[in-house]
Amino acid sequence: MTMKSIHDSPILVTGAAGDLGAIGRNLTAMLLAKGHKVRALVRREDERALGLRQLGAEVVQGDLTDLASMHRAIKGVTRIYFGMSVSPTYLEATVNVAAVARHHGVEVFVNMSQMTVTQMSITETTPSPQHKLHWLAEQALAWSGLPVVTVRPTVFLEGFFLRLAAAGIRDSDELALPLGNGKTSPISSVDVAHAVSVILDDPASHIGHVYNLTGFESADLNHYARVFSEALGRTIRYRNVPLSGWTDKLLELTH
């Protein structure tokens, strides 16, 4: 498929007003700076939607699971960034957006997944419902026939290590996260948005690729607790917390 060389069609950015991670908002600003038109999809009209308009984006309100909403959002666009927060309707939303995108003949569909999917297969799964939904969504997109690019970042620095961990560090000197004894390499959502902006700016060579994005070092949570300790000048200790309670906390923040 031949990609258009001029920026005459808007790029759809879903989750453009998202707060946790904020890839969509950063991506919108980056694409506008490159000279692209951006159609920013938001769930509701609020001050974040106003901020997107002030940046120069065309803002549309809609629901990823609603067919009519997606026709309004996708008609006339050629490139799509799809990203969605933690939600029981994640798979439904993915398939709904993909079906409409295919109907309108988009030239690239950039899907925001997550690194955990690299450890999953048709015989290997996970107890995490959200991780399973991401894996299933990737399967559905592979079957869709769409020109897909998949981006799989690790845990977001701004979300887990800054905003969501802040209360425990401030009040209890604890880095309280549900990451067990494993290692991770947190990545900034700004860096992820930059990578996606490069793909959307000239997508032809990226179609069909999967990009696993990581931070610059991989370490266990005791290491990151020591980093916080050095930065704050007091001892911060890592405490592993149950995933179930943490999932509930994430859902509270995304509604």
Coordinates of C-alpha atoms in Angstrom, one line a residue:
M1 CA 0.0 0.0 0.0
T2 CA 1.3 3.4 -0.9
M3 CA 1.5 5.9 2.0
K4 CA 0.5 9.5 1.5
S5 CA 3.5 11.8 1.5
I6 CA 1.6 14.9 2.5
H7 CA -0.2 15.6 5.8
D8 CA -3.7 16.0 4.3
S9 CA -5.6 13.6 6.4
P10 CA -5.9 13.7 10.2
I11 CA -4.4 11.0 12.4
L12 CA -6.7 9.6 15.0
V13 CA -5.4 9.4 18.5
T14 CA -7.5 7.5 21.0
G15 CA -7.2 8.1 24.7
A16 CA -5.9 11.6 23.9
A17 CA -7.1 13.0 27.2
G18 CA -5.8 10.0 29.2
D19 CA -4.2 10.8 32.5
L20 CA -2.4 7.7 33.6
G21 CA 0.7 7.4 31.3
A22 CA -0.6 10.2 29.0
I23 CA 0.8 8.6 25.8
G24 CA -2.2 10.0 23.8
R25 CA -1.8 13.5 25.0
N26 CA 2.0 13.5 24.4
L27 CA 1.6 11.9 21.1
T28 CA -1.0 14.5 20.0
A29 CA 1.4 17.3 20.8
M30 CA 4.3 15.6 18.9
L31 CA 2.3 14.9 15.8
L32 CA 1.0 18.4 15.7
A33 CA 4.6 19.7 16.0
K34 CA 5.5 17.5 13.0
G35 CA 2.8 19.2 10.9
H36 CA 0.1 16.5 11.0
K37 CA -3.5 17.1 11.6
V38 CA -4.7 15.2 14.7
R39 CA -8.2 14.1 15.5
A40 CA -8.2 13.5 19.3
L41 CA -10.8 11.1 20.7
V42 CA -12.0 11.8 24.2
R43 CA -14.6 10.1 26.5
R44 CA -15.9 13.4 27.8
E45 CA -15.8 17.1 27.3
D46 CA -13.7 18.6 30.1
E47 CA -10.6 20.8 30.7
R48 CA -8.4 18.2 29.1
A49 CA -10.4 18.2 25.9
L50 CA -10.1 22.0 25.9
G51 CA -6.3 21.7 26.3
L52 CA -6.2 19.5 23.3
R53 CA -8.1 22.0 21.2
Q54 CA -5.7 24.7 22.4
L55 CA -2.8 22.6 21.1
G56 CA -4.5 22.6 17.7
A57 CA -6.2 19.2 17.6
E58 CA -9.7 18.4 16.3
V59 CA -11.4 16.9 19.4
V60 CA -14.2 14.4 19.0
Q61 CA -16.1 12.8 21.8
G62 CA -16.9 9.1 21.6
D63 CA -17.0 5.6 23.1
L64 CA -14.6 3.0 21.8
T65 CA -17.2 0.3 22.2
D66 CA -19.9 2.3 20.3
L67 CA -20.2 1.6 16.6
A68 CA -21.6 5.0 15.6
S69 CA -18.9 6.8 17.6
M70 CA -16.2 5.0 15.9
H71 CA -17.5 5.7 12.4
R72 CA -17.6 9.5 13.3
A73 CA -14.0 9.2 14.7
I74 CA -12.5 7.2 11.9
K75 CA -14.2 8.4 8.8
G76 CA -11.6 10.5 6.8
V77 CA -8.5 9.4 8.8
T78 CA -5.8 7.2 7.3
R79 CA -3.6 6.5 10.4
I80 CA -4.8 5.4 13.8
Y81 CA -3.1 5.1 17.2
F82 CA -5.2 2.8 19.4
G83 CA -4.5 2.9 23.2
M84 CA -6.9 2.2 26.0
S85 CA -6.8 2.2 29.8
V86 CA -7.4 -0.9 32.0
S87 CA -11.0 -2.0 31.3
P88 CA -13.1 -5.1 31.2
T89 CA -14.3 -3.9 27.8
Y90 CA -10.8 -3.7 26.3
L91 CA -11.2 -6.6 23.9
E92 CA -14.6 -5.4 22.8
A93 CA -13.3 -1.9 22.1
T94 CA -10.3 -3.3 20.2
V95 CA -12.4 -5.4 17.9
N96 CA -15.0 -2.6 17.4
V97 CA -12.4 0.0 16.5
A98 CA -10.5 -2.5 14.2
A99 CA -13.7 -3.5 12.4
V100 CA -14.5 0.2 11.6
A101 CA -10.9 0.9 10.7
R102 CA -10.9 -1.9 8.2
H103 CA -14.3 -0.7 6.8
H104 CA -12.7 2.7 6.1
G105 CA -9.5 1.3 4.7
V106 CA -6.9 2.9 7.0
E107 CA -3.3 2.5 6.0
V108 CA -1.8 1.9 9.5
F109 CA -3.2 0.8 12.9
V110 CA -0.7 1.3 15.7
N111 CA -1.8 -0.8 18.7
M112 CA -0.5 -0.1 22.2
S113 CA 0.0 -3.4 23.9
Q114 CA 2.3 -4.4 26.8
M115 CA 5.6 -6.3 27.2
T116 CA 3.9 -9.1 29.2
V117 CA 2.4 -10.4 26.0
T118 CA 5.9 -11.5 24.9
Q119 CA 5.7 -14.3 27.5
M120 CA 2.3 -15.6 26.3
S121 CA 1.4 -18.0 23.6
I122 CA -1.4 -20.3 22.6
T123 CA -0.2 -22.7 25.4
E124 CA 1.1 -20.2 27.9
T125 CA -1.3 -17.7 29.6
T126 CA -1.4 -15.6 32.7
P127 CA -3.6 -15.1 35.8
S128 CA -3.9 -11.4 35.0
P129 CA -7.2 -10.7 33.2
Q130 CA -5.9 -7.5 31.6
H131 CA -2.7 -9.1 30.3
K132 CA -4.9 -11.9 28.8
L133 CA -7.1 -9.3 27.1
H134 CA -4.0 -7.6 25.5
W135 CA -2.9 -11.0 24.2
L136 CA -6.4 -11.8 22.8
A137 CA -6.5 -8.3 21.2
E138 CA -3.2 -8.9 19.5
Q139 CA -4.6 -12.2 18.1
A140 CA -7.8 -10.5 16.8
L141 CA -5.7 -7.7 15.1
A142 CA -3.5 -10.3 13.5
W143 CA -6.6 -12.0 12.0
S144 CA -8.2 -8.7 11.0
G145 CA -6.1 -8.1 7.9
L146 CA -5.4 -4.6 9.0
P147 CA -1.9 -3.1 8.5
V148 CA -0.9 -3.3 12.2
V149 CA 2.1 -2.1 14.1
T150 CA 2.3 -3.4 17.7
V151 CA 4.1 -1.5 20.4
R152 CA 4.8 -3.3 23.7
P153 CA 6.3 -1.1 26.4
T154 CA 7.3 -2.2 29.9
V155 CA 5.7 -0.6 33.0
F156 CA 5.4 3.2 32.8
L157 CA 7.7 5.2 34.9
E158 CA 5.2 8.0 35.4
G159 CA 2.4 5.7 36.5
F160 CA 3.7 3.0 38.7
F161 CA 7.0 4.5 39.9
L162 CA 5.9 8.1 40.3
R163 CA 2.1 8.8 40.6
L164 CA 0.9 5.4 41.9
A165 CA 3.8 4.8 44.3
A166 CA 3.9 8.4 45.6
A167 CA 1.6 8.0 48.6
G168 CA 3.4 4.9 50.0
I169 CA 6.8 6.6 49.6
R170 CA 5.5 9.9 51.1
D171 CA 3.6 8.4 54.0
S172 CA 5.2 5.1 54.8
D173 CA 8.7 5.1 53.2
E174 CA 7.6 2.2 51.0
L175 CA 7.7 1.5 47.3
A176 CA 4.5 -0.6 47.3
L177 CA 4.0 -2.3 43.9
P178 CA 2.6 -5.7 42.7
L179 CA 5.8 -6.8 40.9
G180 CA 7.0 -9.6 43.1
N181 CA 10.7 -10.6 42.9
G182 CA 10.9 -10.0 39.2
K183 CA 13.0 -7.4 37.3
T184 CA 11.6 -4.6 35.2
S185 CA 12.9 -1.7 33.2
P186 CA 10.4 1.2 33.5
I187 CA 10.0 3.4 30.5
S188 CA 8.8 7.0 30.3
S189 CA 5.5 7.4 28.5
V190 CA 7.0 10.4 26.7
D191 CA 9.6 8.1 25.1
V192 CA 6.8 5.7 24.1
A193 CA 4.8 8.5 22.6
H194 CA 7.9 9.6 20.7
A195 CA 8.4 6.1 19.2
V196 CA 4.8 6.0 18.1
S197 CA 5.0 9.5 16.6
V198 CA 8.0 8.3 14.5
I199 CA 5.9 5.3 13.3
L200 CA 2.9 7.3 12.4
D201 CA 4.9 10.0 10.7
D202 CA 6.2 7.5 8.1
P203 CA 4.6 4.1 8.7
A204 CA 5.3 2.1 5.5
S205 CA 8.5 0.3 6.8
H206 CA 6.9 -0.5 10.2
I207 CA 3.8 -2.4 9.0
G208 CA 3.7 -5.9 10.6
H209 CA 6.4 -5.2 13.1
V210 CA 6.3 -5.6 16.9
Y211 CA 8.4 -3.2 18.9
N212 CA 9.3 -4.1 22.5
L213 CA 10.2 -0.9 24.3
T214 CA 12.1 -0.8 27.6
G215 CA 13.9 1.6 29.9
F216 CA 17.6 1.8 30.0
E217 CA 18.2 -0.6 32.9
S218 CA 16.5 -3.8 34.1
A219 CA 16.5 -4.4 37.9
D220 CA 14.4 -5.7 40.8
L221 CA 12.3 -3.5 42.9
N222 CA 14.8 -3.4 45.8
H223 CA 17.2 -1.6 43.4
Y224 CA 14.6 1.0 42.5
A225 CA 13.8 1.5 46.2
R226 CA 17.5 2.3 46.7
V227 CA 17.3 4.8 43.9
F228 CA 14.4 6.5 45.7
S229 CA 16.4 6.4 48.9
E230 CA 19.4 8.1 47.3
A231 CA 17.3 10.7 45.7
L232 CA 15.2 11.5 48.8
G233 CA 17.9 11.1 51.4
R234 CA 16.0 8.6 53.5
T235 CA 15.5 4.8 53.4
I236 CA 12.7 3.6 51.1
R237 CA 11.9 -0.1 51.2
Y238 CA 10.1 -2.2 48.6
R239 CA 6.9 -4.0 49.6
N240 CA 5.2 -6.4 47.2
V241 CA 1.4 -6.0 47.3
P242 CA -1.3 -8.3 45.9
L243 CA -2.2 -7.8 42.3
S244 CA -6.0 -8.0 43.0
G245 CA -6.0 -4.9 45.2
W246 CA -3.8 -3.0 42.9
T247 CA -6.1 -3.7 39.9
D248 CA -9.0 -2.2 41.9
K249 CA -6.9 0.9 42.6
L250 CA -6.1 1.2 38.9
L251 CA -9.7 0.9 38.0
E252 CA -10.6 3.7 40.4
L253 CA -8.1 6.0 38.8
T254 CA -9.3 5.3 35.2
H255 CA -13.0 6.0 35.9

